[in-house]
Amino acid sequence: MRRDKILLNFVEREQPKRKGIGGGMDEGSGNKKHIILVHGACHGAWSWHKVTTLLRSAGYRVTAPDLAASGIDERRFQDLRTFTDYTQPLLDVVASLPPGERVVLVGHSLGGMNIALAMDRFPEKIAAAVFVAAFMPDSVNPPSYVLDKVRRSAKICHSSHLCPGCNPNSHWCMPSATFLLHRQLKQEKTLSYWLDTQFGSVVGDKERGPTSMLFGPEFLSKLYKLSPPEDLTLAMTLARPSSFFLEDLGSVPPFSESGYGSVEKVYVVCAQDEGISEGFQRWMIENNPVKVVKEMEDADHMPMFSTPKQLFQCLSDVADAST
């Protein structure tokens, strides 16, 4: 596929001698902390290329895996059934760490849920976890709880026709129906929060899989509103279908206090975020208090593009303080 070739060329150009972006382990540089960067929905390890470069230049070891069916991972969305399937590449990376090594996990957006699962399974391997404008679960409710909060604040409208730009031959779009989510805002009438995001399920799938979503150009523009235009163009080119895995995450027990709850947590609030609002980020912090809250006043939902140097400094401070 043309997109895959573009992404492979991009990864090779950005990291010609390293294996830390796109699924592999970093070769390492010095004795500084090992940081694992986890991307959000519809994105890939490529979204971390600026921060990865800054961290490595400062001597940190960095791994940025592609989650399943993301980035250059060869799996397709219809191959996935559960959130664990989607998270497996990260779980494999953490499981393979040498005995005694403790890393800093960083999750962006939906990636907060992925690092939470890794924290719950391997708490002894994680020195600290950083949630960057990310969904952050608690140890009381099912993992889907914070995602359900978003769903309950939205109006679900069913349309019997395809949304604009939807490809009826796409493996992820459902030709018989498309679901458009609209948020109810206090100051305005119904405003389309998700804009041109396309939701559906796998065509002809005998076994019902997770509902898919693919961010469209308009929605991506909202997420990248303060980011350089070339980074938005990159995202429009490389975005792949993803999912919130709501049914699966709602059917499993809460993350444990002894696992997920025992890991030191830091939350990075992005004040200009129009994807996960600042208010919702702060509600998650109240719902599940963290050790440290860092604030980035000029960051949109994609701080790795809009404020990469500031995000680098936040992560560097956390890594240096962790044990």
Coordinates of C-alpha atoms in Angstrom, one line a residue, residues 48-311:
W48 CA 6.8 10.3 18.8
H49 CA 9.7 11.0 16.4
K50 CA 10.5 14.5 17.6
V51 CA 10.4 13.7 21.3
T52 CA 12.3 10.4 20.7
T53 CA 15.1 12.4 19.0
L54 CA 15.3 14.9 21.9
L55 CA 15.4 12.1 24.5
R56 CA 18.0 10.1 22.7
S57 CA 20.1 13.2 22.2
A58 CA 20.0 13.7 26.0
G59 CA 21.2 10.2 26.5
Y60 CA 18.0 8.4 27.4
R61 CA 17.2 4.9 26.0
V62 CA 13.9 5.0 24.2
T63 CA 11.5 2.4 22.8
A64 CA 8.4 3.4 20.9
P65 CA 6.5 0.3 19.8
D66 CA 3.7 0.2 17.3
L67 CA 0.6 -1.3 18.9
A68 CA -1.2 -4.0 17.0
A69 CA -2.6 -2.9 13.6
S70 CA -0.9 0.5 14.0
G71 CA 2.0 2.2 12.3
I72 CA 3.9 -0.4 10.4
D73 CA 2.6 -3.3 12.4
E74 CA 1.5 -5.9 9.8
R75 CA -1.7 -6.9 11.5
R76 CA -5.0 -5.6 10.2
F77 CA -7.7 -4.1 12.4
Q78 CA -10.1 -7.0 11.7
D79 CA -7.4 -9.3 13.2
L80 CA -8.1 -7.8 16.6
R81 CA -10.8 -8.9 19.1
T82 CA -9.8 -7.5 22.5
F83 CA -7.9 -4.6 24.0
T84 CA -5.2 -7.1 25.0
D85 CA -4.8 -8.0 21.4
Y86 CA -4.3 -4.4 20.6
T87 CA -1.8 -3.9 23.5
Q88 CA 0.2 -7.1 22.9
P89 CA 3.3 -5.4 21.3
L90 CA 3.7 -3.2 24.4
L91 CA 3.2 -6.1 26.7
D92 CA 5.8 -8.1 24.8
V93 CA 8.3 -5.2 25.2
V94 CA 7.8 -4.9 28.9
A95 CA 7.9 -8.6 29.5
S96 CA 11.2 -8.8 27.7
L97 CA 13.0 -6.3 29.9
P98 CA 16.0 -7.8 31.8
P99 CA 15.4 -8.7 35.5
G100 CA 15.8 -5.7 37.7
E101 CA 15.3 -3.1 34.9
R102 CA 12.6 -0.5 35.7
V103 CA 11.3 1.8 32.9
V104 CA 9.3 4.9 32.6
L105 CA 6.1 4.3 30.7
V106 CA 4.5 7.2 28.8
G107 CA 1.0 6.9 27.3
H108 CA -0.7 9.5 25.1
S109 CA -4.4 9.8 24.7
L110 CA -5.9 6.3 24.4
G111 CA -2.3 5.1 25.1
G112 CA -3.1 5.8 28.7
M113 CA -5.2 2.7 28.8
N114 CA -2.5 0.6 27.2
I115 CA 0.1 1.6 29.7
A116 CA -2.4 0.9 32.5
L117 CA -2.7 -2.7 31.4
A118 CA 1.1 -3.0 31.3
M119 CA 1.3 -1.5 34.8
D120 CA -1.2 -3.9 36.1
R121 CA 0.6 -6.9 34.7
F122 CA 4.2 -5.8 35.4
P123 CA 4.3 -3.3 38.2
E124 CA 7.7 -4.4 39.4
K125 CA 9.2 -3.4 36.0
I126 CA 7.8 0.2 36.0
A127 CA 9.5 3.0 37.9
A128 CA 6.9 5.6 36.9
A129 CA 4.0 6.1 34.5
V130 CA 3.2 9.3 32.7
F131 CA -0.2 10.1 31.3
V132 CA 0.0 12.8 28.6
A133 CA -3.4 14.2 27.8
A134 CA -4.4 10.6 28.3
F135 CA -7.3 8.5 29.4
M136 CA -6.4 7.4 33.0
P137 CA -8.5 4.6 34.6
D138 CA -8.9 3.9 38.4
S139 CA -8.7 0.8 40.5
V140 CA -12.4 0.8 41.5
N141 CA -14.4 0.7 38.2
P142 CA -14.0 -1.4 35.1
P143 CA -11.3 0.0 32.7
S144 CA -14.0 1.4 30.4
Y145 CA -15.3 3.8 33.1
V146 CA -13.5 6.9 31.9
L147 CA -14.4 6.1 28.3
D148 CA -18.0 5.6 29.3
K149 CA -18.0 9.0 30.8
V150 CA -17.2 10.4 27.3
R151 CA -19.8 8.2 25.7
R152 CA -22.5 9.4 28.2
S153 CA -21.7 13.0 27.4
A154 CA -22.3 12.3 23.7
K155 CA -25.4 11.9 21.6
I156 CA -25.2 8.9 19.3
C157 CA -26.9 9.4 16.0
H158 CA -27.5 6.5 13.7
S159 CA -27.3 7.2 9.9
S160 CA -28.5 4.8 7.3
H161 CA -26.0 6.2 4.8
L162 CA -22.2 6.4 4.7
C163 CA -20.6 9.5 6.1
P164 CA -18.9 11.8 3.6
G165 CA -15.7 10.3 2.3
C166 CA -16.4 6.8 3.6
N167 CA -15.1 4.1 1.3
P168 CA -17.7 1.3 1.0
N169 CA -14.9 -1.1 0.1
S170 CA -12.9 -0.4 3.2
H171 CA -12.2 -3.4 5.4
W172 CA -13.3 -1.4 8.5
C173 CA -16.3 0.6 7.4
M174 CA -19.8 -0.8 7.8
P175 CA -21.7 0.0 4.5
S176 CA -25.2 -0.5 6.0
A177 CA -24.7 2.1 8.8
T178 CA -22.3 4.6 10.1
F179 CA -22.4 6.0 13.6
L180 CA -21.8 9.7 14.2
L181 CA -21.2 10.9 17.7
H182 CA -22.3 14.4 18.7
R183 CA -21.6 16.0 22.0
Q184 CA -24.2 18.1 23.8
L185 CA -22.6 21.4 24.7
K186 CA -24.0 23.7 27.3
Q187 CA -23.5 27.0 25.5
E188 CA -24.5 25.8 22.0
K189 CA -27.0 23.4 20.4
T190 CA -25.7 20.0 19.3
L191 CA -22.2 20.4 17.9
S192 CA -20.5 17.6 16.1
Y193 CA -17.6 16.7 18.3
W194 CA -16.3 13.8 16.2
L195 CA -16.7 15.8 12.9
D196 CA -15.6 13.5 10.0
T197 CA -14.4 10.6 12.2
Q198 CA -15.8 7.3 10.7
F199 CA -17.2 4.6 13.0
G200 CA -18.2 1.1 11.9
S201 CA -17.5 -2.6 12.1
V202 CA -15.7 -5.1 10.0
V203 CA -17.6 -5.9 6.8
G204 CA -18.8 -9.5 6.5
D205 CA -17.3 -10.5 9.9
K206 CA -19.0 -13.6 11.2
E207 CA -17.7 -13.0 14.7
R208 CA -18.6 -9.5 15.9
G209 CA -15.4 -7.5 16.6
P210 CA -14.8 -4.1 18.2
T211 CA -16.3 -1.0 16.7
S212 CA -13.7 0.7 14.6
M213 CA -12.9 4.4 14.2
L214 CA -10.8 6.4 11.8
F215 CA -10.1 10.1 12.4
G216 CA -10.8 12.2 9.4
P217 CA -9.0 15.4 8.3
E218 CA -11.4 17.7 10.1
F219 CA -11.1 15.9 13.4
L220 CA -7.3 15.6 13.1
S221 CA -7.2 19.3 12.4
K222 CA -8.9 19.9 15.8
L223 CA -6.4 17.6 17.6
Y224 CA -3.4 19.3 15.8
K225 CA -4.8 22.9 16.0
L226 CA -1.5 24.3 17.4
S227 CA 0.8 21.9 15.7
P228 CA 2.9 22.5 12.6
P229 CA 0.9 21.9 9.4
E230 CA 3.4 19.4 8.1
D231 CA 2.8 17.2 11.1
L232 CA -1.0 17.4 10.5
T233 CA -0.3 16.3 6.9
L234 CA 1.8 13.4 8.1
A235 CA -1.1 12.3 10.4
M236 CA -3.6 12.5 7.6
T237 CA -1.4 10.3 5.5
L238 CA -0.6 7.7 8.1
A239 CA -3.7 7.4 10.3
R240 CA -5.1 3.8 10.6
P241 CA -8.3 2.5 12.0
S242 CA -8.4 1.9 15.8
S243 CA -11.0 1.4 18.5
F244 CA -12.0 2.2 22.1
F245 CA -12.7 -1.5 22.7
L246 CA -15.6 -0.3 25.0
E247 CA -17.4 -3.7 25.3
D248 CA -14.2 -5.6 26.1
L249 CA -13.0 -3.1 28.6
G250 CA -16.4 -3.0 30.2
S251 CA -16.5 -6.7 30.7
V252 CA -13.3 -7.1 32.7
P253 CA -12.5 -6.4 36.4
P254 CA -10.9 -3.1 37.5
F255 CA -7.2 -2.8 37.4
S256 CA -5.8 -3.9 40.7
E257 CA -4.4 -1.8 43.6
S258 CA -1.5 -4.2 43.9
G259 CA -0.6 -3.9 40.3
Y260 CA -1.8 -0.7 38.5
G261 CA -2.5 1.1 41.7
S262 CA 1.0 0.6 43.1
V263 CA 2.9 2.3 40.3
E264 CA 3.9 6.0 40.7
K265 CA 1.8 8.1 38.3
V266 CA 2.3 11.5 36.7
Y267 CA -0.3 13.4 34.7
V268 CA 0.7 16.0 32.0
V269 CA -2.3 18.3 31.5
C270 CA -2.5 19.9 28.0
A271 CA -4.5 23.1 28.5
Q272 CA -5.4 23.8 24.8
D273 CA -6.5 20.2 24.1
E274 CA -9.8 20.0 22.1
G275 CA -9.7 16.2 22.0
I276 CA -9.7 15.4 25.7
S277 CA -10.6 18.8 27.3
E278 CA -8.6 20.2 30.2
G279 CA -11.6 19.9 32.4
F280 CA -12.0 16.2 31.7
Q281 CA -8.2 15.7 32.2
R282 CA -8.6 17.3 35.7
W283 CA -11.6 15.2 36.5
M284 CA -9.6 12.0 35.8
I285 CA -6.9 13.3 38.2
E286 CA -9.6 13.9 40.9
N287 CA -11.0 10.5 40.2
N288 CA -7.6 8.8 40.5
P289 CA -5.1 11.1 42.2
V290 CA -1.5 11.0 41.0
K291 CA 1.8 11.9 42.6
V292 CA 2.6 14.8 40.3
V293 CA 0.6 17.0 37.9
K294 CA 2.5 18.9 35.2
E295 CA 0.8 21.5 33.1
M296 CA 1.6 22.6 29.6
E297 CA -0.3 25.8 28.9
D298 CA 0.4 26.0 25.2
A299 CA -0.1 22.3 24.2
D300 CA -2.9 21.0 22.1
H301 CA -3.9 17.3 22.1
M302 CA -0.6 16.5 20.3
P303 CA 2.1 18.0 22.5
M304 CA 4.8 15.9 20.9
F305 CA 4.2 18.1 17.8
S306 CA 2.9 21.4 19.3
T307 CA 5.3 21.7 22.2
P308 CA 7.9 18.9 21.8
K309 CA 10.7 20.6 23.8
Q310 CA 8.4 21.2 26.8
L311 CA 7.2 17.7 26.7

